[in-house]
Every structure is written in structure tokens, then in C-alpha cells.
Coordinates of C-alpha atoms in Angstrom, one line a residue:
M1 CA 119.0 57.2 44.3
K2 CA 117.8 59.9 46.6
K3 CA 114.2 60.9 46.0
T4 CA 113.5 64.6 45.1
V5 CA 111.3 66.4 47.6
V6 CA 109.8 68.8 44.9
S7 CA 110.4 67.9 41.2
K8 CA 110.8 70.6 38.5
E9 CA 107.6 69.6 36.8
V10 CA 105.4 70.8 39.7
I11 CA 107.6 73.6 41.0
I12 CA 105.2 76.4 39.9
P13 CA 102.0 74.8 41.3
F14 CA 104.0 74.0 44.5
I15 CA 105.0 77.7 44.9
L16 CA 101.4 78.8 44.3
I17 CA 99.9 76.4 46.8
T18 CA 102.7 77.0 49.3
S19 CA 101.8 80.8 49.3
L20 CA 98.4 79.8 50.8
F21 CA 100.2 78.5 53.9
A22 CA 101.5 82.0 54.6
L23 CA 98.1 83.5 53.9
W24 CA 96.3 81.4 56.5
G25 CA 99.2 81.9 58.9
F26 CA 98.7 85.6 58.6
A27 CA 95.0 85.2 59.6
N28 CA 95.9 83.1 62.6
A29 CA 98.5 85.6 63.9
V30 CA 96.5 88.8 63.4
T31 CA 93.6 87.2 65.2
D32 CA 95.4 85.9 68.4
P33 CA 96.0 89.4 69.8
M34 CA 92.3 90.3 69.1
V35 CA 91.3 88.3 72.2
Q36 CA 93.1 90.8 74.4
A37 CA 92.1 93.7 72.2
F38 CA 88.3 92.9 72.4
K39 CA 88.6 92.2 76.1
K40 CA 89.9 95.7 76.7
V41 CA 87.8 97.6 74.1
L42 CA 84.4 95.9 74.9
E43 CA 85.2 95.2 78.6
L44 CA 84.8 91.5 78.4
S45 CA 85.9 88.7 80.8
N46 CA 88.7 86.3 79.6
S47 CA 86.1 83.7 79.0
Q48 CA 83.9 86.0 76.9
A49 CA 86.8 87.3 74.9
A50 CA 87.7 83.7 74.1
W51 CA 84.6 83.6 71.8
V52 CA 87.0 85.1 69.2
Q53 CA 88.9 81.8 69.1
M54 CA 85.6 79.8 69.4
A55 CA 84.4 81.6 66.2
F56 CA 87.7 81.4 64.4
Y57 CA 88.5 77.8 65.0
G58 CA 84.9 76.6 65.1
G59 CA 84.6 77.6 61.4
Y60 CA 87.3 75.1 60.6
F61 CA 85.3 72.3 62.3
C62 CA 82.0 73.1 60.6
M63 CA 83.4 73.5 57.1
A64 CA 86.3 71.0 56.8
L65 CA 84.1 67.9 55.9
P66 CA 81.9 69.8 53.5
A67 CA 85.0 71.1 51.9
A68 CA 86.5 67.6 51.5
L69 CA 83.3 66.3 50.0
F70 CA 83.3 69.1 47.6
V71 CA 86.9 68.6 46.5
R72 CA 86.1 64.8 46.3
K73 CA 83.7 65.6 43.5
Y74 CA 85.3 68.7 41.9
S75 CA 88.9 69.9 41.5
Y76 CA 91.5 71.2 44.0
K77 CA 91.6 74.5 42.1
V78 CA 87.8 75.1 42.4
G79 CA 88.1 74.3 46.1
I80 CA 90.9 76.8 46.5
L81 CA 88.9 79.5 44.7
I82 CA 85.9 78.9 46.9
G83 CA 88.2 79.1 50.0
L84 CA 89.7 82.4 48.9
A85 CA 86.2 83.9 48.2
L86 CA 85.0 82.9 51.7
Y87 CA 88.2 84.1 53.3
A88 CA 87.8 87.5 51.6
G89 CA 84.1 87.8 52.4
G90 CA 84.6 87.1 56.1
A91 CA 87.4 89.6 56.4
L92 CA 85.4 92.3 54.6
L93 CA 82.5 91.7 57.1
F94 CA 84.6 93.6 59.6
Y95 CA 83.6 96.8 57.9
P96 CA 79.9 96.6 58.8
A97 CA 80.8 95.0 62.1
A98 CA 82.8 98.1 63.1
I99 CA 79.8 100.3 62.2
T100 CA 77.4 98.3 64.4
E101 CA 79.9 97.9 67.2
Q102 CA 78.5 94.4 68.0
F103 CA 80.9 91.8 69.2
W104 CA 78.8 89.0 67.6
F105 CA 79.2 90.6 64.2
F106 CA 83.0 90.5 64.4
C107 CA 82.8 86.9 65.5
L108 CA 80.5 86.1 62.5
G109 CA 83.1 87.6 60.2
L110 CA 85.8 85.4 61.7
Y111 CA 83.5 82.4 61.5
I112 CA 82.9 82.9 57.7
L113 CA 86.6 83.7 57.2
T114 CA 87.6 80.4 58.6
F115 CA 85.1 78.6 56.3
G116 CA 87.5 79.8 53.6
L117 CA 90.5 78.6 55.6
A118 CA 89.0 75.2 56.0
F119 CA 88.6 74.9 52.2
L120 CA 92.2 76.1 51.7
E121 CA 93.7 73.7 54.3
T122 CA 91.6 70.7 53.3
T123 CA 92.7 71.3 49.8
A124 CA 96.3 72.4 50.1
N125 CA 97.7 69.9 52.6
P126 CA 96.8 66.7 50.7
Y127 CA 97.7 68.4 47.4
I128 CA 101.2 69.1 48.7
L129 CA 101.5 65.5 49.9
A130 CA 100.5 64.2 46.4
M131 CA 103.0 66.4 44.6
G132 CA 105.7 63.8 44.4
D133 CA 107.0 60.5 45.8
K134 CA 105.3 59.1 48.9
E135 CA 108.6 58.6 50.7
T136 CA 109.2 62.4 50.7
A137 CA 105.6 63.4 51.4
T138 CA 106.1 64.4 55.0
Q139 CA 109.3 66.3 54.1
R140 CA 107.5 68.1 51.3
L141 CA 104.6 69.1 53.7
N142 CA 107.1 70.4 56.3
L143 CA 108.8 72.4 53.5
A144 CA 105.5 74.0 52.5
Q145 CA 104.5 74.5 56.1
A146 CA 107.8 76.4 56.7
F147 CA 106.1 79.3 54.9
N148 CA 103.3 79.4 57.4
P149 CA 105.5 81.0 60.1
L150 CA 106.4 83.8 57.7
G151 CA 102.7 84.6 57.5
L152 CA 102.5 84.4 61.3
I153 CA 105.3 86.9 61.7
L154 CA 103.8 89.3 59.2
G155 CA 100.4 89.0 60.8
L156 CA 101.8 89.7 64.3
L157 CA 103.7 92.7 63.0
V158 CA 100.5 94.1 61.6
A159 CA 98.6 93.4 64.8
Q160 CA 101.3 95.0 66.9
Q161 CA 102.0 98.1 64.8
F162 CA 98.6 98.9 63.4
V163 CA 96.3 97.6 66.1
L164 CA 97.8 97.2 69.6
K165 CA 99.9 100.3 69.4
R166 CA 96.8 102.4 68.4
L167 CA 94.3 101.1 70.9
Q168 CA 93.4 104.0 73.2
S169 CA 91.6 101.7 75.7
D170 CA 94.9 99.8 76.3
D171 CA 96.7 103.0 77.3
I172 CA 94.2 103.9 80.0
A173 CA 94.8 102.1 83.3
N174 CA 91.2 102.4 84.5
F175 CA 89.2 102.4 81.2
S176 CA 86.1 101.0 82.9
T177 CA 85.9 103.9 85.3
L178 CA 85.6 106.6 82.5
E179 CA 82.4 108.4 81.8
A180 CA 80.0 106.7 79.4
V181 CA 80.5 109.3 76.7
Q182 CA 84.3 109.1 76.9
K183 CA 84.2 105.3 76.7
T184 CA 81.8 105.4 73.7
L185 CA 84.2 107.7 71.7
I186 CA 87.2 105.5 72.5
R187 CA 85.4 102.3 71.8
T188 CA 84.2 103.6 68.4
S189 CA 87.8 104.7 67.5
D190 CA 89.3 101.4 68.7
L191 CA 86.9 99.2 66.8
L192 CA 87.8 101.1 63.6
V193 CA 91.5 100.3 64.4
I194 CA 90.6 96.6 64.7
R195 CA 88.6 96.7 61.5
N196 CA 91.3 98.1 59.2
P197 CA 93.7 95.2 58.9
Y198 CA 90.9 92.7 58.1
V199 CA 89.4 94.9 55.4
I200 CA 92.8 95.3 53.8
L201 CA 93.5 91.6 54.1
G202 CA 90.2 90.9 52.4
L203 CA 91.2 93.0 49.4
V204 CA 94.6 91.2 49.3
V205 CA 92.9 87.8 49.3
L206 CA 90.8 88.9 46.3
V207 CA 94.0 89.7 44.4
V208 CA 95.3 86.2 45.2
F209 CA 91.9 84.8 44.0
V210 CA 92.5 86.4 40.6
L211 CA 96.0 85.1 40.4
I212 CA 95.0 81.5 41.2
L213 CA 92.0 81.8 38.8
A214 CA 94.4 82.8 35.9
A215 CA 97.0 80.1 36.7
K216 CA 97.3 76.7 35.1
M217 CA 97.2 74.0 37.8
P218 CA 97.7 70.2 37.4
Q219 CA 94.5 68.1 37.1
A220 CA 93.4 67.1 40.6
K221 CA 89.8 66.1 40.3
G222 CA 88.6 63.2 42.3
D223 CA 88.3 60.0 40.3
E224 CA 84.9 59.1 39.0
T225 CA 84.9 55.7 40.8
N226 CA 84.9 57.0 44.4
A227 CA 84.3 54.4 47.0
P228 CA 81.1 54.7 49.0
L229 CA 81.5 57.4 51.7
G230 CA 80.4 55.1 54.5
E231 CA 83.0 52.5 53.6
T232 CA 85.7 55.2 53.6
F233 CA 84.7 56.5 57.0
S234 CA 84.7 52.9 58.4
K235 CA 88.2 52.3 57.1
L236 CA 89.5 55.5 58.6
F237 CA 87.8 54.9 62.0
K238 CA 89.4 51.4 62.2
N239 CA 92.9 52.8 61.4
K240 CA 94.3 53.5 64.8
N241 CA 97.3 55.6 63.5
Y242 CA 94.8 57.8 61.7
S243 CA 92.2 58.2 64.5
Q244 CA 94.8 58.7 67.2
G245 CA 96.5 61.2 64.8
V246 CA 93.3 63.2 64.6
L247 CA 93.1 63.3 68.4
S248 CA 96.8 64.3 68.6
Q249 CA 96.0 67.1 66.1
V250 CA 93.1 68.3 68.3
F251 CA 95.5 68.5 71.3
Y252 CA 98.3 70.1 69.3
V253 CA 96.2 72.9 67.8
G254 CA 94.5 73.5 71.2
A255 CA 98.0 73.8 72.8
Q256 CA 99.3 76.1 70.1
I257 CA 96.4 78.5 70.3
M258 CA 96.4 78.5 74.1
C259 CA 100.2 79.3 74.3
W260 CA 99.9 82.1 71.7
T261 CA 96.6 83.6 72.9
Y262 CA 97.3 83.7 76.6
I263 CA 100.8 84.9 76.4
Y264 CA 99.2 88.3 76.6
Q265 CA 97.5 87.4 79.9
Y266 CA 100.7 85.8 81.2
A267 CA 102.6 89.0 80.4
E268 CA 99.8 91.1 82.0
A269 CA 100.3 89.2 85.2
I270 CA 103.9 90.4 85.4
G271 CA 102.9 94.0 84.5
L272 CA 103.6 94.1 80.8
S273 CA 101.3 95.9 78.3
S274 CA 99.8 94.2 75.3
E275 CA 102.1 96.0 72.9
T276 CA 105.1 94.7 74.9
A277 CA 103.6 91.2 75.1
A278 CA 103.4 91.2 71.3
N279 CA 107.2 91.4 71.2
Y280 CA 107.3 88.1 73.1
Q281 CA 104.8 86.6 70.7
F282 CA 107.0 87.8 67.8
L283 CA 109.9 85.9 69.4
C284 CA 107.6 82.8 69.6
F285 CA 107.0 83.0 65.8
I286 CA 110.8 83.4 65.1
L287 CA 111.5 80.3 67.2
F288 CA 108.6 78.5 65.5
L289 CA 110.1 79.3 62.1
I290 CA 113.6 78.1 63.2
G291 CA 112.2 75.0 64.8
R292 CA 110.3 74.1 61.6
A293 CA 113.4 74.5 59.5
I294 CA 115.5 72.4 61.9
G295 CA 112.8 69.8 62.3
T296 CA 112.3 69.5 58.5
Y297 CA 116.1 68.9 58.1
F298 CA 116.2 66.2 60.8
L299 CA 113.2 64.4 59.3
R300 CA 115.6 63.3 56.6
F301 CA 117.6 61.2 59.1
V302 CA 115.3 60.6 62.1
N303 CA 112.1 58.6 62.3
A304 CA 109.1 61.1 62.3
G305 CA 107.5 59.4 65.3
R306 CA 110.7 59.6 67.3
L307 CA 111.3 63.3 66.5
L308 CA 107.7 64.1 67.4
M309 CA 108.1 62.3 70.7
L310 CA 111.3 64.2 71.5
F311 CA 109.8 67.6 70.7
A312 CA 106.6 66.9 72.6
G313 CA 108.6 65.7 75.6
L314 CA 110.7 68.9 75.6
A315 CA 107.4 70.9 75.3
V316 CA 106.2 69.2 78.5
I317 CA 109.3 70.3 80.4
A318 CA 108.9 73.9 79.1
S319 CA 105.2 73.9 80.1
L320 CA 106.1 72.8 83.7
L321 CA 108.6 75.7 83.9
T322 CA 105.9 78.0 82.6
I323 CA 103.5 76.9 85.3
F324 CA 105.7 76.8 88.3
I325 CA 108.1 79.6 87.7
E326 CA 106.5 83.0 87.9
G327 CA 107.9 86.2 86.3
Y328 CA 110.2 86.7 83.3
F329 CA 111.8 83.2 83.4
G330 CA 108.3 81.6 83.2
L331 CA 107.5 83.9 80.3
Y332 CA 110.7 82.8 78.5
S333 CA 109.8 79.2 79.1
L334 CA 106.4 79.9 77.5
V335 CA 108.1 81.5 74.5
G336 CA 110.4 78.5 74.2
I337 CA 107.4 76.1 73.8
S338 CA 106.9 77.5 70.3
F339 CA 110.3 76.0 69.2
F340 CA 109.1 72.5 70.2
M341 CA 105.6 72.9 68.7
S342 CA 107.0 73.9 65.3
L343 CA 107.1 70.5 63.6
M344 CA 104.0 69.0 65.3
F345 CA 101.2 69.9 62.9
P346 CA 102.7 68.8 59.6
T347 CA 104.4 65.7 61.2
I348 CA 101.2 64.5 62.8
Y349 CA 99.4 65.3 59.5
G350 CA 101.8 63.3 57.4
I351 CA 102.0 60.3 59.9
A352 CA 98.2 60.1 60.1
L353 CA 97.7 60.0 56.4
E354 CA 100.6 57.7 55.7
G355 CA 99.5 54.5 53.9
L356 CA 96.0 55.8 52.9
D357 CA 94.9 55.6 49.4
E358 CA 93.9 58.8 47.5
E359 CA 90.2 58.5 48.4
E360 CA 90.9 57.9 52.1
S361 CA 93.4 60.8 52.1
K362 CA 90.8 63.3 50.9
I363 CA 88.3 62.4 53.6
G364 CA 91.1 61.8 56.1
A365 CA 92.4 65.3 55.4
A366 CA 89.1 66.7 56.4
G367 CA 89.2 65.0 59.8
L368 CA 92.6 66.4 60.4
V369 CA 91.4 69.9 59.5
M370 CA 88.3 69.4 61.7
A371 CA 90.8 68.7 64.5
I372 CA 91.6 72.4 64.4
V373 CA 88.4 72.7 66.6
G374 CA 90.9 72.1 69.5
G375 CA 91.8 75.8 68.9
A376 CA 88.2 76.7 69.6
L377 CA 87.5 74.6 72.6
M378 CA 90.6 74.6 74.7
P379 CA 91.3 78.4 74.8
K380 CA 87.7 78.7 76.1
L381 CA 88.5 76.2 78.8
Q382 CA 91.7 78.0 79.7
G383 CA 89.9 81.4 79.8
M384 CA 87.4 79.8 82.3
L385 CA 90.4 78.7 84.5
I386 CA 91.9 82.2 84.4
D387 CA 88.4 83.6 85.4
L388 CA 88.2 81.3 88.5
G389 CA 89.0 84.2 90.8
G390 CA 87.6 87.0 88.7
N391 CA 88.2 88.9 85.5
G392 CA 91.8 89.6 86.4
V393 CA 94.7 87.2 85.6
S394 CA 96.1 86.7 89.0
D395 CA 93.2 87.0 91.4
I396 CA 93.9 83.8 93.3
K397 CA 96.6 81.2 93.8
I398 CA 96.4 77.5 92.8
L399 CA 99.1 75.2 93.9
G400 CA 101.1 78.2 94.9
V401 CA 101.0 80.0 91.5
S402 CA 98.6 82.5 90.0
E403 CA 95.6 81.2 88.1
V404 CA 97.0 82.3 84.7
N405 CA 100.2 80.2 85.4
F406 CA 98.1 77.2 86.5
S407 CA 96.0 77.4 83.4
F408 CA 99.0 76.2 81.3
L409 CA 98.3 72.8 82.8
L410 CA 96.0 72.3 79.7
P411 CA 98.8 72.6 77.1
L412 CA 101.0 70.4 79.3
L413 CA 98.4 67.6 79.1
C414 CA 98.1 68.0 75.4
F415 CA 101.9 67.6 74.9
L416 CA 101.9 64.4 77.0
Y417 CA 99.4 62.8 74.6
I418 CA 101.3 63.9 71.6
A419 CA 104.5 62.4 73.1
Y420 CA 102.6 59.1 73.6
Y421 CA 101.4 59.1 70.0
G422 CA 104.9 59.8 68.6
N423 CA 106.4 57.0 70.8
K424 CA 103.7 54.6 69.5
I425 CA 104.5 55.5 65.8
Y426 CA 108.2 55.1 66.5
K427 CA 107.8 51.7 68.0
Q428 CA 105.9 50.6 64.9
A429 CA 108.8 51.6 62.5

């Protein structure tokens, strides 16, 4: 008899936890365009502006393991509530940050916000996997993750309509040449524009906090006979499928954030504004949503490793086109990468945790969330590549293409490793 992906007994908890996937998707999407926004408003280099992603994804790395250890001792529900509280607190810090007009203060808000996201992801992903039969766990996680792109789309719409469209500094061709007084007035106004969606988001998250607090959730407290932590770490480290899965996740998240963050610089190189570039990022998210749906369907019939290998291989081809074809066709190729990235995160996650016991899964989940640090480190490296010839995006040519095109060599290398990992898992089946 065919196994049920989500049984009726857990449908309400499943819906509540799945809503969190959209919530952190929103935070991811509304933050990506802020790299370009802060670059213009505060006159930063590409590498300096990348501190936005360093703060955002660095928070995941720092808090994922403490979150897992907390959930190991207490319940999933408590972990989720702490995550929502930190999420709201970090978002609300944008209010005093806009008053001080200090870039580090905004980065601090993002850092704390992602402490909350680390709690949420460390808790929600393994919880979804545990909500039913092990044979349908990867399908169930892909189903829940399908709501993540909905949050991405909404977040981008908010960033485009309520931030990028209203930034005065982006409408002025030579903002850096204005008088100091003019720049100060515009900067103050633009930082308030950046502040508003985060403050509203913080208030919305507080409402979700109250709803989860009032809801009845299944018992999900770690069992009292937890294995020694050192023993659990040792088992995970020796499990090659898991350890290589963590590395694959580092590369996947790094590639995703590079492709979504630097689409603005890629568009800038062919003369498009940030507002127009947001339309292309919107198309990325639509393709990401479609790809997730198609990938989830095919996982019913195709080995997860084989499908991962296929999608990663196609992402390699799209990356090559992005690098070596300048202009609109290269931009379309960059957009197309999102379709092939769509099933990577949940599929790698499910494969890496497959066969682990409950105790190993809790700590293992933390390692996979810590892998999100790839989104902090790799965009910084890509920003440094783009800055090789100066603060522009096409100051010099490398291998016959502009520096911004060449910088997409980094995502290409990431996809090559993911294809290798998928092939390895497929051969084991």
C-alpha cells in the first residue's frame, strides 16, 4: 500500500510548521536586494556591501548548534517560540539602526534576526521529517519547502515595491558627486525606506508567535536517555553521506545566495536599474517555485541522488552560459539557474539525514543549518572578485568577459560538487 506523505492526524501541526518555511523565505528575499540598496545609499564597495549577507547567514552558523542542543533538551515548540522571538527582535532593531544611520547597526539587526531563523530551521526541518513514515520523509520535506518560494516571492515584491522603487539614491546617476547636505538628506530618507519593511515584519512575527503559543502541538521533547554528545558527533563525522551532505549544503546555499544577490550587479553591467533587476529576481523565484513542485513530483519515481545529479549538472551548463555570454541572454541563463537549484536544499537535507536515529538527526540537523554559512562566505568572495578592477561591475575583462560575469565561476564550482554528491548517492542505491 502506498505510504501517505502527510497523515490526517498531523495535518494541523504540519500546516503550522510549514507556515514557518514561508516566513524565513520572506526574510531571505527581502534581504538580498539590500546588498545593492546599502551599496548605493551608503556608498559602499561590492565587498563592503556583502557584509549584509555575512551578518545574515553568519547568524545561522553561530546559532544552529546551540539551537539543536536546546531542542535536544526541551521541546520543538519552545525552540520555535524562541526562534520567533529572536526573529522579531532582530527585525525591530532596524528602527534604532535607521535613527543612528550606522551600517553596523543594521548588520547587527540581521545577525540577531538570523539567530531566530537558525532556531526555526533547526527545529522545523527535522520535525517535518519525523511527521510520518521514513519512506516519505524527503517528499514531505520537499512539500513543506514548496511554501518557502511563496515567502520568497512576497519578500521580493515588498523589497521591489516598498524599498527599491522609493530609494532616491538609486534614481540619481552620480549620487556620489552631490553636495554633502543633499546626500545627507537623501541618505536619511532612504534608510527610513529600508527600515520600514523590517519593522512591519517584526510585528507580523510577533503575531505568529502568539498563534504558535496558543496552538496545541504534538509532544516532541528529546528523550531523557540522550546519547553522550561526543559519541553522537563521532558517529556523524564518520558517516560520509552525512559529512559530504553538509559540504554539499554549504556549496548549495553559497551558490543560491550568490545567484540571487549578484543578479543586481549582473543587470547593472548591462545598464538595468535595481528596480528592473528585481523583476528578473522575481522570475527566478517563480522558476524556483515551479522547479520545487516538479522536483517533488519526480521524487516519487526517481532516485533522489539521481535527480539531484541531473539538476546540478543542468545548473553547471546554465552557469557556463551566464559566464561566457554577456548581455540579456546571459541574464536569462542566470535566471534559469533558479529552476535547477529548486530541489537541492531539501533533497540534500533528506539524503544527509537518511538512516540516522532521532538523536543523531537532531544534532545532524544543526550541522546542515550551520552549512548555511556558505551564504555568508561565498557572496563575500564573489564581491571581492567583482571589485578586482574597482567598485564598478565591469571595470576589467577576465577571460574575455567582464569581472561580474567571471565571478559566477564560484556558483559553477559549487554545482559541480553537488552533482558529484548526487551521483555518489545514486550509485549507492
